[in-house]
GROMACS .gro file of C-alpha atoms in nm:
model
  481
    1MET     CA    1   0.465  23.140   8.230
    2THR     CA    2   0.649  23.470   8.184
    3LEU     CA    3   0.614  23.654   7.855
    4ARG     CA    4   0.953  23.714   7.696
    5ILE     CA    5   1.028  23.958   7.415
    6PHE     CA    6   1.340  23.996   7.204
    7ASN     CA    7   1.434  24.357   7.269
    8VAL     CA    8   1.626  24.501   6.974
    9LEU     CA    9   1.754  24.763   7.217
   10GLY     CA   10   2.011  24.538   7.380
   11ARG     CA   11   1.984  24.247   7.132
   12GLU     CA   12   1.851  23.995   7.384
   13LYS     CA   13   1.534  23.822   7.489
   14GLN     CA   14   1.398  23.976   7.809
   15ASP     CA   15   1.114  23.914   8.052
   16PHE     CA   16   0.836  24.158   7.976
   17VAL     CA   17   0.757  24.381   8.274
   18PRO     CA   18   0.530  24.676   8.186
   19LEU     CA   19   0.572  25.012   8.354
   20GLU     CA   20   0.227  24.981   8.507
   21GLU     CA   21   0.104  24.640   8.622
   22GLY     CA   22  -0.172  24.506   8.402
   23ARG     CA   23  -0.138  24.780   8.141
   24VAL     CA   24   0.065  24.804   7.818
   25ASN     CA   25   0.127  25.123   7.621
   26MET     CA   26   0.234  25.039   7.266
   27TYR     CA   27   0.329  25.254   6.966
   28VAL     CA   28   0.376  25.122   6.612
   29CYS     CA   29   0.504  25.331   6.321
   30GLY     CA   30   0.217  25.351   6.073
   31PRO     CA   31   0.208  25.387   5.695
   32THR     CA   32   0.296  25.682   5.477
   33VAL     CA   33  -0.033  25.717   5.290
   34TYR     CA   34   0.069  25.788   4.933
   35ASP     CA   35  -0.028  25.458   4.767
   36HIS     CA   36  -0.208  25.128   4.829
   37ALA     CA   37  -0.066  24.892   5.093
   38HIS     CA   38   0.130  24.590   4.972
   39LEU     CA   39   0.199  24.249   5.127
   40GLY     CA   40   0.507  24.382   5.307
   41HIS     CA   41   0.275  24.614   5.498
   42ALA     CA   42   0.045  24.319   5.567
   43LYS     CA   43   0.332  24.125   5.728
   44ASN     CA   44   0.414  24.421   5.949
   45TYR     CA   45   0.069  24.517   6.070
   46VAL     CA   46  -0.076  24.166   6.097
   47SER     CA   47   0.225  24.076   6.314
   48PHE     CA   48   0.154  24.360   6.555
   49ASP     CA   49  -0.217  24.283   6.549
   50VAL     CA   50  -0.137  23.935   6.680
   51VAL     CA   51   0.090  24.089   6.945
   52VAL     CA   52  -0.194  24.312   7.066
   53ARG     CA   53  -0.442  24.022   7.059
   54TRP     CA   54  -0.211  23.802   7.267
   55LEU     CA   55  -0.138  24.076   7.521
   56ARG     CA   56  -0.512  24.129   7.565
   57LYS     CA   57  -0.567  23.752   7.584
   58ARG     CA   58  -0.320  23.746   7.872
   59GLY     CA   59  -0.530  24.004   8.053
   60TYR     CA   60  -0.339  24.324   7.981
   61GLU     CA   61  -0.522  24.647   7.911
   62VAL     CA   62  -0.349  24.763   7.593
   63LEU     CA   63  -0.344  25.118   7.460
   64TYR     CA   64  -0.240  25.072   7.096
   65VAL     CA   65  -0.130  25.380   6.900
   66GLN     CA   66  -0.041  25.357   6.530
   67ASN     CA   67   0.022  25.682   6.345
   68ILE     CA   68  -0.058  25.796   5.993
   69THR     CA   69   0.227  25.977   5.816
   70ASP     CA   70   0.064  26.233   5.589
   71VAL     CA   71   0.347  26.487   5.568
   72GLY     CA   72   0.723  26.505   5.601
   73HIS     CA   73   0.834  26.162   5.475
   74MET     CA   74   1.094  26.281   5.226
   75LEU     CA   75   1.278  26.092   4.956
   76GLU     CA   76   1.654  26.115   4.911
   77THR     CA   77   1.585  26.388   4.656
   78GLY     CA   78   1.421  26.597   4.929
   79GLU     CA   79   1.077  26.558   4.773
   80ASP     CA   80   0.782  26.473   4.998
   81ARG     CA   81   0.622  26.139   4.901
   82ILE     CA   82   0.271  26.282   4.934
   83LEU     CA   83   0.351  26.578   4.711
   84ARG     CA   84   0.515  26.361   4.447
   85GLN     CA   85   0.204  26.139   4.427
   86ALA     CA   86  -0.021  26.446   4.419
   87LYS     CA   87   0.169  26.578   4.118
   88ARG     CA   88   0.150  26.242   3.945
   89LEU     CA   89  -0.226  26.216   4.000
   90GLN     CA   90  -0.286  26.587   3.942
   91ALA     CA   91  -0.462  26.599   4.279
   92LYS     CA   92  -0.432  26.801   4.597
   93PRO     CA   93  -0.207  26.651   4.865
   94MET     CA   94  -0.495  26.599   5.109
   95GLN     CA   95  -0.691  26.421   4.836
   96VAL     CA   96  -0.404  26.173   4.813
   97VAL     CA   97  -0.393  26.142   5.192
   98GLU     CA   98  -0.766  26.077   5.226
   99ARG     CA   99  -0.775  25.829   4.938
  100TYR     CA  100  -0.490  25.614   5.060
  101THR     CA  101  -0.571  25.642   5.431
  102LYS     CA  102  -0.912  25.494   5.354
  103SER     CA  103  -0.749  25.233   5.130
  104PHE     CA  104  -0.510  25.134   5.409
  105PHE     CA  105  -0.783  25.091   5.669
  106ASP     CA  106  -1.000  24.903   5.421
  107ASP     CA  107  -0.714  24.659   5.364
  108MET     CA  108  -0.638  24.616   5.734
  109ASP     CA  109  -1.007  24.564   5.811
  110ALA     CA  110  -1.028  24.303   5.535
  111LEU     CA  111  -0.731  24.120   5.688
  112GLY     CA  112  -0.908  24.113   6.023
  113ASN     CA  113  -0.677  24.353   6.206
  114VAL     CA  114  -0.825  24.514   6.515
  115ARG     CA  115  -0.824  24.893   6.469
  116PRO     CA  116  -0.564  25.079   6.681
  117ASP     CA  117  -0.711  25.266   6.976
  118ILE     CA  118  -0.564  25.590   6.839
  119SER     CA  119  -0.451  25.662   6.481
  120PRO     CA  120  -0.302  26.013   6.501
  121ARG     CA  121  -0.203  26.202   6.188
  122ALA     CA  122   0.125  26.390   6.160
  123SER     CA  123  -0.045  26.692   6.003
  124ALA     CA  124  -0.282  26.720   6.302
  125HIS     CA  125   0.005  26.742   6.551
  126ILE     CA  126   0.217  27.025   6.414
  127PRO     CA  127   0.210  27.227   6.743
  128GLU     CA  128   0.347  26.928   6.937
  129GLN     CA  129   0.627  26.881   6.683
  130ILE     CA  130   0.716  27.251   6.690
  131LYS     CA  131   0.723  27.246   7.071
  132MET     CA  132   0.958  26.946   7.082
  133THR     CA  133   1.183  27.103   6.819
  134GLN     CA  134   1.205  27.426   7.022
  135THR     CA  135   1.286  27.226   7.335
  136LEU     CA  136   1.577  27.060   7.153
  137ILE     CA  137   1.706  27.398   7.040
  138ASP     CA  138   1.679  27.536   7.395
  139LYS     CA  139   1.871  27.237   7.533
  140GLY     CA  140   2.149  27.271   7.276
  141HIS     CA  141   2.063  26.958   7.078
  142ALA     CA  142   1.938  27.134   6.763
  143TYR     CA  143   2.021  27.439   6.551
  144GLU     CA  144   1.845  27.656   6.294
  145VAL     CA  145   1.987  27.729   5.949
  146ASN     CA  146   1.801  27.938   5.690
  147GLY     CA  147   1.458  27.850   5.828
  148SER     CA  148   1.532  27.479   5.876
  149VAL     CA  149   1.613  27.308   6.206
  150TYR     CA  150   1.848  27.011   6.241
  151PHE     CA  151   1.923  26.776   6.529
  152ASP     CA  152   2.292  26.776   6.620
  153VAL     CA  153   2.384  26.409   6.660
  154THR     CA  154   2.719  26.493   6.818
  155THR     CA  155   2.537  26.623   7.129
  156ASP     CA  156   2.390  26.279   7.202
  157PRO     CA  157   2.652  26.036   7.339
  158ASP     CA  158   2.408  25.746   7.300
  159TYR     CA  159   2.330  25.812   6.934
  160GLY     CA  160   2.340  25.483   6.742
  161LYS     CA  161   2.255  25.256   7.035
  162LEU     CA  162   1.960  25.091   6.860
  163SER     CA  163   2.120  25.026   6.520
  164ASN     CA  164   2.478  24.997   6.652
  165ARG     CA  165   2.597  25.252   6.396
  166ARG     CA  166   2.876  25.489   6.497
  167ILE     CA  167   2.845  25.854   6.406
  168ASP     CA  168   3.179  25.852   6.228
  169GLU     CA  169   3.052  25.573   6.002
  170GLN     CA  170   2.762  25.779   5.864
  171GLU     CA  171   2.771  25.859   5.496
  172GLU     CA  172   2.724  26.211   5.375
  173GLY     CA  173   2.388  26.317   5.243
  174THR     CA  174   2.330  26.312   4.871
  175ARG     CA  175   2.165  26.652   4.851
  176GLU     CA  176   2.405  26.943   4.809
  177ASP     CA  177   2.180  27.194   4.987
  178VAL     CA  178   2.137  26.967   5.289
  179ARG     CA  179   2.505  26.883   5.299
  180GLY     CA  180   2.590  27.253   5.304
  181GLU     CA  181   2.339  27.333   5.582
  182LYS     CA  182   2.421  27.051   5.823
  183ARG     CA  183   2.709  27.059   6.068
  184HIS     CA  184   2.751  26.681   6.049
  185PRO     CA  185   2.641  26.444   5.770
  186ALA     CA  186   2.428  26.242   6.016
  187ASP     CA  187   2.236  26.544   6.145
  188PHE     CA  188   1.870  26.518   6.051
  189ALA     CA  189   1.587  26.760   5.987
  190LEU     CA  190   1.339  26.838   6.262
  191TRP     CA  191   1.180  27.119   6.059
  192LYS     CA  192   1.228  27.209   5.695
  193LYS     CA  193   1.186  27.547   5.534
  194ALA     CA  194   0.910  27.536   5.272
  195GLU     CA  195   1.020  27.645   4.927
  196PRO     CA  196   0.769  27.857   4.730
  197GLU     CA  197   0.631  27.555   4.540
  198HIS     CA  198   0.584  27.344   4.857
  199ILE     CA  199   0.209  27.324   4.925
  200LEU     CA  200   0.214  27.162   5.269
  201ARG     CA  201   0.339  27.441   5.498
  202TRP     CA  202   0.277  27.576   5.846
  203ASP     CA  203   0.388  27.880   6.046
  204SER     CA  204   0.667  27.825   6.298
  205PRO     CA  205   0.919  28.030   6.498
  206TRP     CA  206   1.162  27.970   6.210
  207GLY     CA  207   0.928  28.070   5.929
  208GLU     CA  208   0.688  27.874   5.712
  209GLY     CA  209   0.781  27.511   5.673
  210PHE     CA  210   0.690  27.152   5.753
  211PRO     CA  211   0.810  26.888   6.000
  212GLY     CA  212   1.075  26.629   5.930
  213TRP     CA  213   0.969  26.266   5.919
  214HIS     CA  214   1.115  26.145   6.249
  215ILE     CA  215   0.983  26.415   6.483
  216GLU     CA  216   0.620  26.316   6.427
  217CYS     CA  217   0.650  25.977   6.595
  218SER     CA  218   0.830  26.120   6.897
  219ALA     CA  219   0.575  26.396   6.943
  220MET     CA  220   0.269  26.174   6.903
  221ALA     CA  221   0.404  25.883   7.109
  222CYS     CA  222   0.482  26.118   7.398
  223LYS     CA  223   0.145  26.291   7.371
  224TYR     CA  224  -0.062  25.973   7.392
  225LEU     CA  225   0.161  25.727   7.579
  226GLY     CA  226   0.390  25.942   7.790
  227GLU     CA  227   0.759  26.027   7.769
  228THR     CA  228   0.844  25.665   7.857
  229PHE     CA  229   0.624  25.377   7.742
  230ASP     CA  230   0.639  25.001   7.707
  231ILE     CA  231   0.665  24.879   7.346
  232HIS     CA  232   0.767  25.048   7.022
  233GLY     CA  233   0.709  24.853   6.701
  234GLY     CA  234   0.806  24.905   6.340
  235GLY     CA  235   0.981  24.755   6.041
  236ILE     CA  236   1.345  24.651   6.059
  237ASP     CA  237   1.420  24.858   5.749
  238ASN     CA  238   1.340  25.173   5.950
  239ILE     CA  239   1.580  25.098   6.235
  240TYR     CA  240   1.810  25.354   6.078
  241PRO     CA  241   1.759  25.638   6.044
  242HIS     CA  242   1.396  25.663   6.159
  243ASN     CA  243   1.389  25.468   6.486
  244GLU     CA  244   1.740  25.574   6.581
  245ASN     CA  245   1.646  25.938   6.535
  246GLU     CA  246   1.324  25.892   6.731
  247ILE     CA  247   1.520  25.773   7.032
  248ALA     CA  248   1.779  26.050   7.008
  249GLN     CA  249   1.539  26.342   6.981
  250SER     CA  250   1.294  26.203   7.238
  251GLU     CA  251   1.548  26.125   7.508
  252CYS     CA  252   1.740  26.448   7.453
  253ALA     CA  253   1.419  26.652   7.472
  254ASN     CA  254   1.264  26.475   7.771
  255GLY     CA  255   1.568  26.356   7.963
  256VAL     CA  256   1.419  26.010   8.026
  257PRO     CA  257   1.422  25.677   7.837
  258PHE     CA  258   1.186  25.661   7.537
  259ALA     CA  259   1.048  25.311   7.459
  260ARG     CA  260   1.160  25.025   7.685
  261TYR     CA  261   1.109  24.733   7.442
  262TRP     CA  262   1.175  24.763   7.070
  263MET     CA  263   1.012  24.505   6.842
  264LEU     CA  264   1.104  24.527   6.473
  265VAL     CA  265   0.946  24.317   6.199
  266GLY     CA  266   1.160  24.151   5.933
  267SER     CA  267   1.108  24.255   5.573
  268LEU     CA  268   0.906  24.069   5.314
  269THR     CA  269   1.136  23.992   5.023
  270VAL     CA  270   1.100  23.886   4.661
  271ASP     CA  271   1.390  23.669   4.548
  272GLY     CA  272   1.584  23.798   4.846
  273VAL     CA  273   1.518  24.167   4.772
  274LYS     CA  274   1.289  24.370   5.000
  275MET     CA  275   0.939  24.419   4.860
  276SER     CA  276   0.918  24.788   4.782
  277LYS     CA  277   0.708  25.026   4.578
  278SER     CA  278   1.020  25.208   4.465
  279LEU     CA  279   1.159  24.884   4.319
  280GLY     CA  280   0.828  24.783   4.165
  281ASN     CA  281   0.856  24.428   4.305
  282PHE     CA  282   0.540  24.441   4.511
  283ARG     CA  283   0.191  24.292   4.520
  284THR     CA  284  -0.084  24.497   4.677
  285VAL     CA  285  -0.304  24.363   4.953
  286LYS     CA  286  -0.607  24.429   4.733
  287ASP     CA  287  -0.461  24.222   4.451
  288ALA     CA  288  -0.385  23.931   4.684
  289LEU     CA  289  -0.734  23.947   4.835
  290SER     CA  290  -0.887  23.925   4.490
  291GLU     CA  291  -0.741  23.574   4.460
  292TYR     CA  292  -0.704  23.446   4.817
  293ARG     CA  293  -0.923  23.454   5.123
  294PRO     CA  294  -0.814  23.714   5.381
  295GLU     CA  295  -0.741  23.437   5.633
  296VAL     CA  296  -0.490  23.287   5.388
  297VAL     CA  297  -0.311  23.619   5.339
  298ARG     CA  298  -0.311  23.670   5.713
  299MET     CA  299  -0.170  23.322   5.777
  300PHE     CA  300   0.101  23.389   5.518
  301ALA     CA  301   0.194  23.708   5.707
  302ILE     CA  302   0.251  23.521   6.034
  303SER     CA  303   0.396  23.199   5.893
  304ALA     CA  304   0.745  23.335   5.963
  305HIS     CA  305   0.847  23.478   6.299
  306TYR     CA  306   0.774  23.849   6.306
  307SER     CA  307   1.143  23.939   6.346
  308ASN     CA  308   1.259  23.724   6.054
  309PRO     CA  309   1.248  23.809   5.682
  310ALA     CA  310   1.008  23.609   5.468
  311ASP     CA  311   1.020  23.553   5.094
  312TYR     CA  312   0.710  23.607   4.883
  313SER     CA  313   0.624  23.385   4.590
  314GLU     CA  314   0.302  23.251   4.447
  315GLU     CA  315   0.423  22.901   4.533
  316ASN     CA  316   0.466  22.999   4.899
  317LEU     CA  317   0.125  23.165   4.909
  318ARG     CA  318  -0.043  22.860   4.754
  319ALA     CA  319   0.129  22.634   5.008
  320VAL     CA  320  -0.011  22.847   5.289
  321LYS     CA  321  -0.354  22.830   5.125
  322ASN     CA  322  -0.341  22.449   5.129
  323GLY     CA  323  -0.239  22.450   5.495
  324TRP     CA  324  -0.517  22.690   5.587
  325GLU     CA  325  -0.777  22.477   5.408
  326ARG     CA  326  -0.673  22.174   5.615
  327ILE     CA  327  -0.728  22.376   5.931
  328TYR     CA  328  -1.058  22.520   5.818
  329ASN     CA  329  -1.195  22.186   5.698
  330ALA     CA  330  -1.146  22.046   6.049
  331VAL     CA  331  -1.327  22.347   6.195
  332ARG     CA  332  -1.618  22.315   5.952
  333LEU     CA  333  -1.643  21.940   6.012
  334THR     CA  334  -1.659  22.006   6.387
  335ARG     CA  335  -1.939  22.258   6.336
  336GLN     CA  336  -2.131  22.014   6.118
  337GLN     CA  337  -2.114  21.739   6.378
  338MET     CA  338  -2.215  21.980   6.657
  339ASN     CA  339  -2.547  22.032   6.479
  340ARG     CA  340  -2.639  21.665   6.511
  341ALA     CA  341  -2.435  21.536   6.804
  342PRO     CA  342  -2.598  21.378   7.110
  343GLU     CA  343  -2.586  21.559   7.444
  344GLY     CA  344  -2.341  21.456   7.711
  345ASP     CA  345  -1.992  21.298   7.725
  346ALA     CA  346  -1.855  21.589   7.930
  347GLY     CA  347  -1.580  21.366   8.062
  348SER     CA  348  -1.442  21.270   7.721
  349ALA     CA  349  -1.070  21.192   7.721
  350PHE     CA  350  -1.020  21.420   7.422
  351ASN     CA  351  -1.061  21.722   7.648
  352VAL     CA  352  -0.708  21.644   7.768
  353VAL     CA  353  -0.583  21.685   7.410
  354SER     CA  354  -0.759  22.020   7.380
  355ARG     CA  355  -0.617  22.143   7.709
  356LYS     CA  356  -0.264  22.044   7.607
  357ALA     CA  357  -0.303  22.229   7.275
  358ARG     CA  358  -0.403  22.544   7.462
  359GLU     CA  359  -0.111  22.510   7.700
  360ASP     CA  360   0.142  22.446   7.422
  361PHE     CA  361   0.003  22.740   7.226
  362ALA     CA  362   0.037  22.972   7.524
  363ALA     CA  363   0.395  22.859   7.584
  364VAL     CA  364   0.513  22.940   7.231
  365MET     CA  365   0.324  23.269   7.216
  366ASP     CA  366   0.486  23.370   7.546
  367ASP     CA  367   0.820  23.297   7.380
  368ASP     CA  368   0.844  23.622   7.182
  369PHE     CA  369   0.510  23.576   7.003
  370ASN     CA  370   0.632  23.275   6.806
  371THR     CA  371   0.351  23.246   6.551
  372PRO     CA  372   0.517  22.977   6.331
  373ARG     CA  373   0.530  22.743   6.632
  374ALA     CA  374   0.177  22.850   6.730
  375LEU     CA  375   0.059  22.750   6.383
  376ALA     CA  376   0.239  22.418   6.424
  377VAL     CA  377   0.053  22.357   6.751
  378LEU     CA  378  -0.276  22.436   6.576
  379GLN     CA  379  -0.193  22.208   6.284
  380GLU     CA  380  -0.106  21.920   6.517
  381TYR     CA  381  -0.434  21.977   6.698
  382VAL     CA  382  -0.614  21.960   6.362
  383ARG     CA  383  -0.452  21.622   6.297
  384GLU     CA  384  -0.575  21.494   6.635
  385VAL     CA  385  -0.925  21.633   6.575
  386ASN     CA  386  -0.948  21.475   6.228
  387THR     CA  387  -0.847  21.139   6.371
  388LEU     CA  388  -1.118  21.166   6.635
  389LEU     CA  389  -1.391  21.279   6.396
  390ASN     CA  390  -1.307  21.015   6.138
  391THR     CA  391  -1.296  20.723   6.384
  392SER     CA  392  -1.573  20.800   6.633
  393GLN     CA  393  -1.883  21.006   6.699
  394PRO     CA  394  -1.800  21.237   6.990
  395GLY     CA  395  -2.079  21.392   7.191
  396LEU     CA  396  -2.177  21.758   7.198
  397ALA     CA  397  -1.967  21.849   7.502
  398THR     CA  398  -1.648  21.724   7.338
  399LEU     CA  399  -1.730  21.893   7.008
  400GLN     CA  400  -1.805  22.220   7.190
  401ASP     CA  401  -1.469  22.201   7.367
  402ILE     CA  402  -1.294  22.139   7.033
  403HIS     CA  403  -1.477  22.433   6.879
  404ASN     CA  404  -1.388  22.656   7.176
  405THR     CA  405  -1.023  22.559   7.137
  406PHE     CA  406  -1.027  22.644   6.766
  407THR     CA  407  -1.192  22.977   6.848
  408GLU     CA  408  -0.950  23.065   7.125
  409LEU     CA  409  -0.635  22.984   6.929
  410GLY     CA  410  -0.725  23.030   6.565
  411SER     CA  411  -0.986  23.305   6.581
  412ASP     CA  412  -0.924  23.517   6.891
  413VAL     CA  413  -0.543  23.524   6.874
  414LEU     CA  414  -0.421  23.434   6.524
  415GLY     CA  415  -0.732  23.559   6.345
  416ILE     CA  416  -0.718  23.291   6.074
  417ILE     CA  417  -1.036  23.095   6.149
  418PRO     CA  418  -1.359  23.265   6.039
  419THR     CA  419  -1.634  23.273   6.298
  420VAL     CA  420  -1.897  23.172   6.038
  421ASP     CA  421  -1.878  22.902   5.773
  422VAL     CA  422  -1.729  23.005   5.440
  423THR     CA  423  -1.642  22.841   5.111
  424LEU     CA  424  -1.279  22.815   5.021
  425ASP     CA  425  -1.255  22.983   4.684
  426THR     CA  426  -1.528  23.247   4.663
  427ARG     CA  427  -1.693  23.513   4.875
  428ASN     CA  428  -2.046  23.369   4.828
  429ALA     CA  429  -1.998  23.155   5.137
  430GLU     CA  430  -2.346  23.130   5.278
  431ARG     CA  431  -2.508  23.083   4.937
  432GLU     CA  432  -2.276  22.800   4.830
  433ALA     CA  433  -2.298  22.622   5.166
  434ALA     CA  434  -2.678  22.639   5.143
  435LEU     CA  435  -2.669  22.493   4.790
  436ILE     CA  436  -2.451  22.204   4.905
  437GLU     CA  437  -2.685  22.133   5.196
  438MET     CA  438  -2.982  22.144   4.956
  439LEU     CA  439  -2.816  21.887   4.727
  440ILE     CA  440  -2.742  21.666   5.026
  441ALA     CA  441  -3.110  21.686   5.125
  442MET     CA  442  -3.213  21.596   4.767
  443ARG     CA  443  -2.975  21.302   4.775
  444ALA     CA  444  -3.117  21.188   5.111
  445GLN     CA  445  -3.465  21.197   4.959
  446ALA     CA  446  -3.347  20.993   4.659
  447ARG     CA  447  -3.192  20.736   4.895
  448ALA     CA  448  -3.513  20.718   5.094
  449GLN     CA  449  -3.695  20.642   4.769
  450LYS     CA  450  -3.425  20.382   4.683
  451ASN     CA  451  -3.333  20.586   4.376
  452TRP     CA  452  -2.970  20.483   4.397
  453ALA     CA  453  -2.880  20.611   4.051
  454GLU     CA  454  -2.991  20.966   4.139
  455SER     CA  455  -2.818  20.944   4.477
  456ASP     CA  456  -2.490  20.841   4.313
  457ARG     CA  457  -2.525  21.109   4.046
  458ILE     CA  458  -2.553  21.388   4.305
  459ARG     CA  459  -2.259  21.246   4.498
  460ASP     CA  460  -2.043  21.219   4.185
  461GLU     CA  461  -2.133  21.567   4.057
  462LEU     CA  462  -2.037  21.720   4.389
  463ALA     CA  463  -1.712  21.524   4.386
  464LYS     CA  464  -1.625  21.674   4.047
  465VAL     CA  465  -1.618  22.020   4.204
  466GLY     CA  466  -1.423  21.904   4.507
  467VAL     CA  467  -1.709  21.849   4.754
  468ILE     CA  468  -1.675  21.507   4.914
  469LEU     CA  469  -1.971  21.348   5.093
  470GLU     CA  470  -1.936  21.103   5.378
  471ASP     CA  471  -2.238  20.903   5.492
  472ARG     CA  472  -2.253  20.831   5.866
  473PRO     CA  473  -2.515  20.675   6.093
  474ASP     CA  474  -2.613  21.022   6.217
  475GLY     CA  475  -2.630  21.179   5.871
  476THR     CA  476  -2.417  21.294   5.578
  477ILE     CA  477  -2.129  21.538   5.622
  478TRP     CA  478  -1.928  21.713   5.351
  479LYS     CA  479  -1.580  21.848   5.312
  480VAL     CA  480  -1.389  22.028   5.040
  481GLU     CA  481  -1.074  21.883   4.889
   0.00000   0.00000   0.00000
């Protein structure tokens, strides 16, 4: 089946054909590292992690680049986000950068995201940004004013093609100094003159200054992926001005198309309003992980299609937790039975069910990485597996095939099934599982001694904490409710 992607550049679903057969070059706009990541970031980066996993599952060699913005991301006031946080914390800007870069990667690692192949920093690529800015000046697409350089949007006839915004619809800037310097309200900074109090500054042909926000992604994407590459990802809220400006400056500088497929993730909202640090309506990834398992947070992030908005609430997160526990309980039950199942039964009819689940999963993932439908396929498979395990005693070959299917779909691609057994509400997974198994062994000993009262007491005490025992001819299994 052909992989199809909804390309925001053109507003249609298209067959995916990479520039080079068998290889995908992909760039995703990374975080501005001035604070801890929140669940909106989790939705964005978990979504692209699943995209990369599926591309690799399909056999593509993927070069995944995700940048770190550590300079140049300015607020409407003209103040750099990094510098503002440094002032608030009474720290040096690079202290802020190092602290929150580490925090970001810690959070993404905890969520199970595969690290990007390259994570370039804006501050480490100043020469590339200066070179591209000079090229735009030389080609008549940019101009210098008082030590700052601006891109002239009127020189690009295609400006606005991603966001479908016309130049004459752009609103004027809010800053008086910028409004006075720019020829057109929509012109944007490629390089900004550093005022005396601005700590982050570099030498340039136009004097000491620092890069604008948009130029970094163009310079780094071209450096590592080439002037034209396959997929560009980001958040829908950055379609304008960031992504639009990336396209304009890149294509005007290089004279060739920039990214061929644009994938933009819908925002995470709270009561219909985008989750944002500036609005204060956010929950950090760390805070969520203190209460929920990382697989639950990850499943929440992909429970809506990547391109659609999703609304955050504790009720929604708890509902996802319940759904994840149903999936995991089936996986754990399968693993338990594998430990005591008889050899053989390679020709079991249930292998047909497993094969169909894999085929259905592949079909929906090939349809623009449709994770909600992929989760539905997995949940239906769980229902089938539970029916089998509760009504029969399948042999080892069938159980191994079931486990392989869970691993392929839920672990390798979606990343929501842990590869080792865990408990559902704490991080002391191995210890608590061992304690449960020890109590089951004690109960088995009591039953062997016909001490039915002690056997029932252990069973009832476990039930009080949500651990349900089920006695079978081949032994006792347990599940958590």
